[in-house]
XYZ file of C-alpha atoms in Angstrom:
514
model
C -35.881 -130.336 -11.978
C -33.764 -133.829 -12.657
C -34.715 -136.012 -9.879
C -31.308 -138.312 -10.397
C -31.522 -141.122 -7.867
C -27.754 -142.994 -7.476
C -25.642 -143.727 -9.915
C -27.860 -142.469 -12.970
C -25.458 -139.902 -14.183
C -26.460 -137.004 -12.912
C -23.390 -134.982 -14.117
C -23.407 -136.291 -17.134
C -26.897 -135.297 -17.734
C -26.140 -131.656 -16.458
C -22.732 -131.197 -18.704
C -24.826 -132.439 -21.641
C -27.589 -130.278 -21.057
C -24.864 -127.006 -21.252
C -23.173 -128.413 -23.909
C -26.439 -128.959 -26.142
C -27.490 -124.941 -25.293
C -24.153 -124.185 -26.961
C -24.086 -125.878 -29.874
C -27.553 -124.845 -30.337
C -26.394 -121.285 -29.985
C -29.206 -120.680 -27.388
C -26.801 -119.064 -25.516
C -22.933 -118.068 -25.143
C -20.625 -119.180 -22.422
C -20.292 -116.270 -20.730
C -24.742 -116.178 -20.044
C -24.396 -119.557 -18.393
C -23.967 -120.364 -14.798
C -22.987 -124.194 -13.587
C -22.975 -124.375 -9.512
C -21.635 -127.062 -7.590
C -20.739 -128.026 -3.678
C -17.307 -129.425 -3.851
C -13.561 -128.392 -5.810
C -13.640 -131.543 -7.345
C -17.430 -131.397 -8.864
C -16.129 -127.974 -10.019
C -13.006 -129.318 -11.745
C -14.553 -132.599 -13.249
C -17.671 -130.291 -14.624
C -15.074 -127.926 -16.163
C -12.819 -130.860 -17.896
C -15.864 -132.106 -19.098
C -17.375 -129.276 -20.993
C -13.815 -128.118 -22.255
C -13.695 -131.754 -23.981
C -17.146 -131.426 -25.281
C -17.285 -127.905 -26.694
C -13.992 -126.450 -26.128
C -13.446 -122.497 -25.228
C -16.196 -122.358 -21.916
C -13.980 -118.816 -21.701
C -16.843 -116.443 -19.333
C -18.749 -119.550 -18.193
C -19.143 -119.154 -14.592
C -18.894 -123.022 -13.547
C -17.665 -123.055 -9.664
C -18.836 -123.849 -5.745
C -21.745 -121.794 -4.599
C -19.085 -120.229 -2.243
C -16.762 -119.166 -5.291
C -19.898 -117.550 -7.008
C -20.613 -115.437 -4.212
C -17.286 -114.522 -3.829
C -17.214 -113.481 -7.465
C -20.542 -111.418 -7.127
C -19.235 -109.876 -4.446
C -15.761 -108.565 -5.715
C -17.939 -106.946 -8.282
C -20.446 -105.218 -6.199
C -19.266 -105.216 -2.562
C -19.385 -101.508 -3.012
C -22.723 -101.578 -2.722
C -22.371 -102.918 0.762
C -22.091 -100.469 3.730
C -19.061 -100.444 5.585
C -16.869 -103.068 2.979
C -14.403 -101.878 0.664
C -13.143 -103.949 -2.613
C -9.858 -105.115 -1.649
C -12.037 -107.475 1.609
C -9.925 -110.469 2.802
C -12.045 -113.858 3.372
C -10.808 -115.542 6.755
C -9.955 -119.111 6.858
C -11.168 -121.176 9.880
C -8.007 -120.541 11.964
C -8.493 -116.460 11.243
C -11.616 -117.132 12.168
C -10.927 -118.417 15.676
C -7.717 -115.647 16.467
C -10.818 -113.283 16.388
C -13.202 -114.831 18.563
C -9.926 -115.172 20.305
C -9.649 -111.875 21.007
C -13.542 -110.948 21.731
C -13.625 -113.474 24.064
C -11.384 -113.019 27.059
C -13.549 -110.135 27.963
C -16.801 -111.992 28.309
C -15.640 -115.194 29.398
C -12.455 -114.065 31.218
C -9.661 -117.283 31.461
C -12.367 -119.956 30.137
C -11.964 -119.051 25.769
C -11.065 -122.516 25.303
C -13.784 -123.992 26.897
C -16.426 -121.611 24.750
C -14.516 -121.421 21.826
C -15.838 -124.472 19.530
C -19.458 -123.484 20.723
C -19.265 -120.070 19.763
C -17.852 -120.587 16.182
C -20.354 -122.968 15.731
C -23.486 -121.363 16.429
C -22.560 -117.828 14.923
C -22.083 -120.041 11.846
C -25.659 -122.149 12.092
C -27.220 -118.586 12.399
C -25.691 -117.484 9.357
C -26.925 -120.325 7.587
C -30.212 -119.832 8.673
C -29.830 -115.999 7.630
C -29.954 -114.850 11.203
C -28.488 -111.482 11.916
C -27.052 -110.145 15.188
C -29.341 -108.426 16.064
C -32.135 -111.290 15.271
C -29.905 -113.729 17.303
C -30.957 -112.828 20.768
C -34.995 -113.178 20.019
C -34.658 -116.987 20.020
C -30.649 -117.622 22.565
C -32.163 -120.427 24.511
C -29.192 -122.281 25.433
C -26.530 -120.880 27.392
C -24.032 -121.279 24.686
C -26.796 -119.346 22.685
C -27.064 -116.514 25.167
C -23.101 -116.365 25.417
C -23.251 -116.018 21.495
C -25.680 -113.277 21.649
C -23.228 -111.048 22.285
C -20.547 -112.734 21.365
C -21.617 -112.356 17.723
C -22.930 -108.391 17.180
C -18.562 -108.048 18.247
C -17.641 -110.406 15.778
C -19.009 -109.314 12.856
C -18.060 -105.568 13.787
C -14.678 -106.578 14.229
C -14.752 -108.798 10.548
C -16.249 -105.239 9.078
C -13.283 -103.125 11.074
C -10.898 -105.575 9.098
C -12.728 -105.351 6.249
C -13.338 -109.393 6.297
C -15.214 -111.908 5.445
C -15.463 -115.270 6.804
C -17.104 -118.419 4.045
C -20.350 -117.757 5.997
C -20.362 -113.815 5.098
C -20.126 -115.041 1.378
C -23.471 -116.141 1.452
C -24.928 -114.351 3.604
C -23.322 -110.870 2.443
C -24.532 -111.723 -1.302
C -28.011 -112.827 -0.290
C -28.198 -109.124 1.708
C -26.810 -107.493 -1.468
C -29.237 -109.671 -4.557
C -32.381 -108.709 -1.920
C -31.532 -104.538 -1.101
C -30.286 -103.921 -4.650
C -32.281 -104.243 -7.929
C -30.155 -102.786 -9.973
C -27.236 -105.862 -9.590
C -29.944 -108.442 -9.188
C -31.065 -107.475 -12.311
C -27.708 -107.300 -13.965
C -26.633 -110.523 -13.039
C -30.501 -112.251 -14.184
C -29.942 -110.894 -17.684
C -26.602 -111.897 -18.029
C -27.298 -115.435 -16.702
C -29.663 -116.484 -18.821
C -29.625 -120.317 -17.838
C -28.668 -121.078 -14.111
C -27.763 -125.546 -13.189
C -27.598 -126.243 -9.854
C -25.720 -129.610 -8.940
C -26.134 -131.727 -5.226
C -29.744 -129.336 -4.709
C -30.814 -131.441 -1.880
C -27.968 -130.229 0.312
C -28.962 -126.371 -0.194
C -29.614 -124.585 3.002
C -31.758 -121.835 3.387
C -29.062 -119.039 2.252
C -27.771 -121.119 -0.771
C -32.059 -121.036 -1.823
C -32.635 -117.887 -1.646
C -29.478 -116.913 -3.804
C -30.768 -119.453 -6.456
C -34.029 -118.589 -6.136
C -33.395 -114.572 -7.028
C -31.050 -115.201 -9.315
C -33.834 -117.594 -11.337
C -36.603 -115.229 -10.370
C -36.618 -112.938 -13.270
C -36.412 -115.750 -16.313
C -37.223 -118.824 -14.726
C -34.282 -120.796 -16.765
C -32.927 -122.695 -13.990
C -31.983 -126.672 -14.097
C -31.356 -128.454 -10.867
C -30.292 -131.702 -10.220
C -30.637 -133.484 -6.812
C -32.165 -136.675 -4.773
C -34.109 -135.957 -1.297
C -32.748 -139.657 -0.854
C -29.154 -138.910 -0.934
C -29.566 -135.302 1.268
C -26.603 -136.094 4.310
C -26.195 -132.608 5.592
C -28.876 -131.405 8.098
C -26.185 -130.895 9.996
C -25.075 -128.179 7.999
C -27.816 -126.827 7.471
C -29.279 -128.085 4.175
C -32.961 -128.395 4.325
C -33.841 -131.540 1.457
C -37.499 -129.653 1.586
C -36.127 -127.335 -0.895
C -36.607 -130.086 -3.566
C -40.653 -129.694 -2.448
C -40.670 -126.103 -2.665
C -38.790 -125.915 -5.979
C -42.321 -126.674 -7.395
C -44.015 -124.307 -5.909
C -41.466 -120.994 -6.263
C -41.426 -122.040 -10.265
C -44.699 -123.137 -10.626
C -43.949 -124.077 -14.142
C -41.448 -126.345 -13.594
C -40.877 -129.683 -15.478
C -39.474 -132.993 -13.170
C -37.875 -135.300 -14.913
C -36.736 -138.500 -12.744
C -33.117 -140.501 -13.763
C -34.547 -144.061 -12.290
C -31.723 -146.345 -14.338
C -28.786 -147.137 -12.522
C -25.491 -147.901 -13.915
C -23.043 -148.736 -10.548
C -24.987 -150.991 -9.112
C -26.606 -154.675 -9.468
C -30.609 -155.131 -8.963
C -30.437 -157.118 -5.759
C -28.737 -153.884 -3.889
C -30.782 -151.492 -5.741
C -34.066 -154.018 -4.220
C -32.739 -153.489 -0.982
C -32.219 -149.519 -1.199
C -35.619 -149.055 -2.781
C -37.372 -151.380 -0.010
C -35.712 -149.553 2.553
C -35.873 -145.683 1.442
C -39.867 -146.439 0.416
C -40.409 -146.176 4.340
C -39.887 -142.699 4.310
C -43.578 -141.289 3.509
C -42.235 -137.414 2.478
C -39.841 -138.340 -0.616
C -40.901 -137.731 -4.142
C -41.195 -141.732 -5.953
C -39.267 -143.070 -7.928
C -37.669 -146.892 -8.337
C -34.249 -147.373 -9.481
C -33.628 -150.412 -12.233
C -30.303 -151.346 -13.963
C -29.100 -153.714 -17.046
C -26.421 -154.705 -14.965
C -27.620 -157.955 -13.892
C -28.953 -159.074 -11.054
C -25.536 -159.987 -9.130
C -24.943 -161.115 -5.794
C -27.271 -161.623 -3.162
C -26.971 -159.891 -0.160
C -25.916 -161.229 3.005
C -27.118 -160.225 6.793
C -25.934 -161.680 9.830
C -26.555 -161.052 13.364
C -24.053 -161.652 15.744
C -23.332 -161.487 19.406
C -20.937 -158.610 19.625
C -17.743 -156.772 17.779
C -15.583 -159.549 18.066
C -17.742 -161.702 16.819
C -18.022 -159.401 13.764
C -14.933 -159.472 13.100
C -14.351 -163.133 13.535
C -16.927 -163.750 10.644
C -16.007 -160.812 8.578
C -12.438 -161.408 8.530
C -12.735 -165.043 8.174
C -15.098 -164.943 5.091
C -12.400 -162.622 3.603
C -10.368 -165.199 4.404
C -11.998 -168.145 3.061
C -12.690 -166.917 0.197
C -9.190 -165.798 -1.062
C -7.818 -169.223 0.023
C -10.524 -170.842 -2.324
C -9.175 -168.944 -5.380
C -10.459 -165.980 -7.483
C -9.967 -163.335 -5.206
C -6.894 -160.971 -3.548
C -6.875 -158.780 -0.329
C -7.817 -155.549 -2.485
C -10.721 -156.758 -3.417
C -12.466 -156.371 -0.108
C -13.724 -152.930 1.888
C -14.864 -153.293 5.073
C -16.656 -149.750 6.207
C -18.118 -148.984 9.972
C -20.098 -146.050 11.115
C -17.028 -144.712 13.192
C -13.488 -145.092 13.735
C -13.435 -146.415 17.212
C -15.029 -150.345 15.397
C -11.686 -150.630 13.973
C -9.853 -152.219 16.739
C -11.390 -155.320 16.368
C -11.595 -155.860 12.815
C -7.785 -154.511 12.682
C -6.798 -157.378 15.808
C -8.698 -160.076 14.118
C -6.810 -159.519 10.620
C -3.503 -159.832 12.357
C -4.319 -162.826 13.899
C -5.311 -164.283 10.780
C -2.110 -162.653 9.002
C -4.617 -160.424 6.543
C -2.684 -157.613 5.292
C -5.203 -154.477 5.786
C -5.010 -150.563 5.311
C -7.140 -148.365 7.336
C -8.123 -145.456 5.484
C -10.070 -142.084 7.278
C -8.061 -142.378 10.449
C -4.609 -143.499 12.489
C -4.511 -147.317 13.555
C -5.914 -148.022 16.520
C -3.639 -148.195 18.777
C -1.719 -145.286 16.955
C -4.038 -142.816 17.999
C -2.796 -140.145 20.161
C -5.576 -140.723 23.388
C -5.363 -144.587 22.731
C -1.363 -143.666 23.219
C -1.740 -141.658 26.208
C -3.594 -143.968 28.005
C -1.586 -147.081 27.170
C 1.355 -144.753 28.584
C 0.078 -144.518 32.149
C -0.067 -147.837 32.176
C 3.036 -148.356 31.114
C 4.535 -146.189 33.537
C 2.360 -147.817 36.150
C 3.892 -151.379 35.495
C 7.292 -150.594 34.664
C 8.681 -146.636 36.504
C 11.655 -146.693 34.379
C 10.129 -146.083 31.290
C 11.091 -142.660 31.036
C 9.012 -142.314 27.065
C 5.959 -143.101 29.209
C 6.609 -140.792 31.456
C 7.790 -138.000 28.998
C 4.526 -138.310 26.860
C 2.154 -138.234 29.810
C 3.499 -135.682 31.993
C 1.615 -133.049 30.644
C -1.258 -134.913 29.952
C -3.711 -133.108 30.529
C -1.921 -130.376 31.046
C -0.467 -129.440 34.704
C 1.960 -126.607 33.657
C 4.792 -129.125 33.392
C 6.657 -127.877 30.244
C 10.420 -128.354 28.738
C 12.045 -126.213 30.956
C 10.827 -127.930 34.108
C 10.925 -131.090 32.931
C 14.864 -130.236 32.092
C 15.576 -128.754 34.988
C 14.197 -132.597 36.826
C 15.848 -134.157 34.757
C 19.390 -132.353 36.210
C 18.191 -132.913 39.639
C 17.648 -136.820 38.874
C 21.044 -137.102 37.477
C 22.814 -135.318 40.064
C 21.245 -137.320 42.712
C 21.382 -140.850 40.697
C 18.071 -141.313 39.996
C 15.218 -142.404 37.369
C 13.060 -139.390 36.484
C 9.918 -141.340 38.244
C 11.554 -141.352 41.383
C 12.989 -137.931 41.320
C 8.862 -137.224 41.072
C 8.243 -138.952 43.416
C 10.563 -137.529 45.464
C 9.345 -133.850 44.620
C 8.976 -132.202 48.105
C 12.861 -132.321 47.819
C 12.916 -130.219 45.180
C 13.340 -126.233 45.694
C 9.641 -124.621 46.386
C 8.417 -123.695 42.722
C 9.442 -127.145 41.277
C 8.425 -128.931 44.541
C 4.642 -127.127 43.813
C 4.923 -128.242 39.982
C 5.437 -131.918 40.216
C 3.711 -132.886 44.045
C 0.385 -132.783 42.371
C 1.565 -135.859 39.647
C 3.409 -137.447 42.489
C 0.729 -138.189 44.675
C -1.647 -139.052 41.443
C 0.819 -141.777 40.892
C 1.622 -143.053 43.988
C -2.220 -143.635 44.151
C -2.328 -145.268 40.953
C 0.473 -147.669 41.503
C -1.441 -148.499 45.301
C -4.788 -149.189 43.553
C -3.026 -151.377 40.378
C -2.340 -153.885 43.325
C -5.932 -154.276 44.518
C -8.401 -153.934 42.247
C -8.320 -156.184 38.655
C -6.608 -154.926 35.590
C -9.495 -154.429 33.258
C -11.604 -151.939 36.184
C -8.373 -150.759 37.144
C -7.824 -149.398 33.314
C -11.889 -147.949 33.739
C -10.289 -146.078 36.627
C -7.157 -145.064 35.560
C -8.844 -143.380 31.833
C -11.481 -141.228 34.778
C -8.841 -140.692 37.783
C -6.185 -139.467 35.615
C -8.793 -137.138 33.437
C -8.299 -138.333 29.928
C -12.189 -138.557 29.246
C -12.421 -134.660 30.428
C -9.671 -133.191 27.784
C -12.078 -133.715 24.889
C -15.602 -131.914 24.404
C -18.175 -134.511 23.302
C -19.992 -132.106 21.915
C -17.317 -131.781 19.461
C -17.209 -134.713 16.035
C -13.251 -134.808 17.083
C -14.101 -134.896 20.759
C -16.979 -137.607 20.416
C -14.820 -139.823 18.232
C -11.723 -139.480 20.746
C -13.789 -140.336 23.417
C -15.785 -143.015 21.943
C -11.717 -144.755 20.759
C -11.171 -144.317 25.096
C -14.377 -146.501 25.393
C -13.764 -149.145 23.073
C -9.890 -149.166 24.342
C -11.769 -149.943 27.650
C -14.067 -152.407 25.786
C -10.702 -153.899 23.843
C -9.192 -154.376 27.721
C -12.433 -156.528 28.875
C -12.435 -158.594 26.091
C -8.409 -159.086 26.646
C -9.038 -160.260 30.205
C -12.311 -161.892 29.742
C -10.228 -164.460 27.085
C -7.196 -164.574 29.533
C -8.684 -164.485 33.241
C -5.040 -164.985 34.605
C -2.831 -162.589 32.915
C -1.789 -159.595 34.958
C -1.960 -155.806 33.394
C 1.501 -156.149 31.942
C 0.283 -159.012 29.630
C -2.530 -156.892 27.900
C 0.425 -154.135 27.626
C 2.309 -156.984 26.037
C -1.150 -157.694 23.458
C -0.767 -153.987 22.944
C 2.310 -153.785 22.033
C 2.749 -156.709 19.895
C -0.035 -155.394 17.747
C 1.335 -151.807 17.287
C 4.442 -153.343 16.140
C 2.946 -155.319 14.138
């Protein structure tokens, strides 16, 4: 085991290794297995041998996904119930299934359950939990709805003869522990197993390795239990422990020399990682110089933040010996970008954001600024185009057409042909009402209460903070960009006491265009 803390060449130390069994002729390419996490480690760790020893024809060198895949093509005849020629789903085949299982145990409500459901059937297959183990430990109600939720899924993936990425592990884990005939094919024709990234293995992904290792013991993994980031997935950084114990003659090695970074940051990472009392030791160094010292400040808020941040930037390219590019500014979500994004336009610093829209580009951030617009100024018929459906009332093309005739005919703006609804024949009359009074309410309250609770209200009454699931990443980040929006709005009004709602719109607006 290579214990390779950051930036000690990790890779370079696993290619090497590879390369040096060939050219020793301890093996041939095709009794050598490389496994990675990613495409891209895949791809890199391929160019790399290819320019270091050339033909790597019969090398296995791919995800831990892609292996399985390929074990399983080979023996999936061995499986019950599969037949060669299986198709692997993709996330959206994935969902059409559930899809269809659903409707019958949740009747109307699949969208509401859907998300849940694909998540925990695949967190008990990465935990090696079968249908039928599932229901010993549902506790949740999501978990009892997936209780028998999941039994119909997978016999509905086996009636299709499918696979989804889970059943790749899974599948090959059931097939390496039943049969000892391929298990014992595939040990003696991989004589020497590397593992890449081994602190993000889950359960599954160990036990593969683990078999596949058992019968010679040649197996090389690389990892850091400081760097393991995907609990969430289901990688347990424990396996680095028990490593030692299911190859009890195993060799650690630790990579402690760094070659990214400058001591003062590696200082501060090794101060701050030593507080965790379960990691195996180890103290990174570097010949790269000491470099800059690191700076922490405390300040009173986000804007504040930015203020300093952006004017440092700032400062410091005026003074010489430094452009724009050379400066990153990262946050722990996308929401913090508003103010760091206002703050460089006031200052006039050119900026990219990178892992998200702008914003105020974002679709939620759009809708709600779009009610508002519509509030302040009824003829803005974009406003009222975007947000008629949103969240969704049944008002689609055709209706909002049809309107659209009836507003013409009888000279008027869209908004007041809504507003006017229980003039329109029954069906349409029923279709629109419901968004007419909801306005009419809106409009009433934007003249008595102040702008910045009146947006609080506007974001709840209309139902924009129930359209995403915050149990969801994607749901908690939308919602999170509402709150800060919210946030952006207090601050707005806080600076400029006086200015009515159509002067934050203004704000808004100026800094979109911008």
């Amino acid at each position: 085991m290579v214990v390779a803390g950051a930036g000690s060449g990790k890779t370079r130390v696993l290619t090497h290794r590879i390369a040096y069994i060939l050219e020793q002729k301890l093996a041939t390419p095709r009794e050598i297995m490389a496994i990675t996490f990613t495409n891209k480690a895949t791809q890199e760790m391929q160019s790399r041998l290819m320019n270091m020893v050339g033909n790597i024809d019969g090398m296995w060198v791919s995800t831990i996904h892609g292996m399985c895949a390929r074990i399983l093509r080979r023996y999936v005849s061995y499986l019950s119930g599969f037949q060669p020629g299986f198709t692997i789903y993709s996330e959206t085949e994935k969902e059409r299934v559930l899809k269809r299982i659903l409707p019958d145990i949740v009747g109307d409500d699949v969208s509401k359950y859907l998300r849940e459901v694909k998540f925990e059937i695949s967190n008990a297959k990465n935990h090696a939990i079968s249908p039928e183990e599932y229901p010993k430990n549902a506790i949740s109600d999501s978990q009892t709805l997936t209780a028998k939720v999941y039994p119909l899924y997978q016999a509905e993936l086996l009636r299709c003869n499918a696979m989804d990425f889970d059943d790749l592990l899974t599948l090959t884990l059931k097939l390496l522990s039943e049969s000892k005939e391929v298990l014992q094919e595939l040990q003696q024709r991989f004589r020497y197993i590397h593992v890449d990234e081994f602190q993000d293995t889950n359960r599954v992904q160990y036990d593969i390795v683990r078999l596949l290792a058992g019968g010679h013991g040649n197996i090389f993994a690389v990892g850091d239990d400081d760097q393991s980031i995907y609990a969430f997935r289901g990688a347990v950084v424990e396996h680095m422990y028990s490593f030692q114990k299911d190859f009890p003659d195993v060799t650690v090695y630790k990579l402690e020399q760094n070659y990214r970074s400058s001591q003062f940051i590696l200082d501060a990472a090794n101060n701050l990682i030593a507080d965790n009392r379960t990691r195996m030791s180890k103290k990174l160094w570097t010949n790269n110089g000491k470099g800059s010292v690191i700076v922490c400040k405390s300040l009173s808020g986000e804007s504040a933040e930015a203020t300093f941040v952006i004017g440092q930037i700032r400062s410091m390219v005026d003074r010489g010996g430094y452009d724009y590019s050379d400066f990153a500014i990262l946050m722990r979500m996308n929401a913090m970008t508003r103010a760091f994004e206002q703050e460089a336009m006031g200052y006039g610093v050119p900026y990219k954001v990178y892992g998200g829209f702008k914003f105020y580009e974002r679709k939620e951030i759009k809708d709600a600024v779009a009610y508002l617009q519509l509030i302040v100024n009824p003829f803005d018929e974009e406003a009222l185009r975007r947000i008629i459906n949103v969240p969704k009332r049944g008002i689609g093309d055709v209706a909002l057409k049809t309107l659209k005739e009836y507003a013409d005919a009888s000279h008027l703006s869209l908004f007041d042909m809504i507003l006017q609804a229980d003039a329109l024949p029954g069906a349409y009359a029923k279709k629109f009402m419901p968004f007419a009074r909801l306005m009419k309410d809106l409009i009433y309250e934007s003249a008595l209460v102040q702008p910045a609770e009146f947006i609080k209200s506007v974001i709840k009454k209309v139902g924009l903070d129930k359209m995403y699931d915050k149990t969801t990443e994607e749901g908690a980040e939308k919602l999170a960009n509402l709150d800060e929006f919210i946030s952006s709005a207090e601050e707005f009004f806080k600076a400029n006491p006086n200015e009515p709602l159509s002067g934050y719109l203004e704000s808004v607006s100026l800094m979109s265009d911008v």
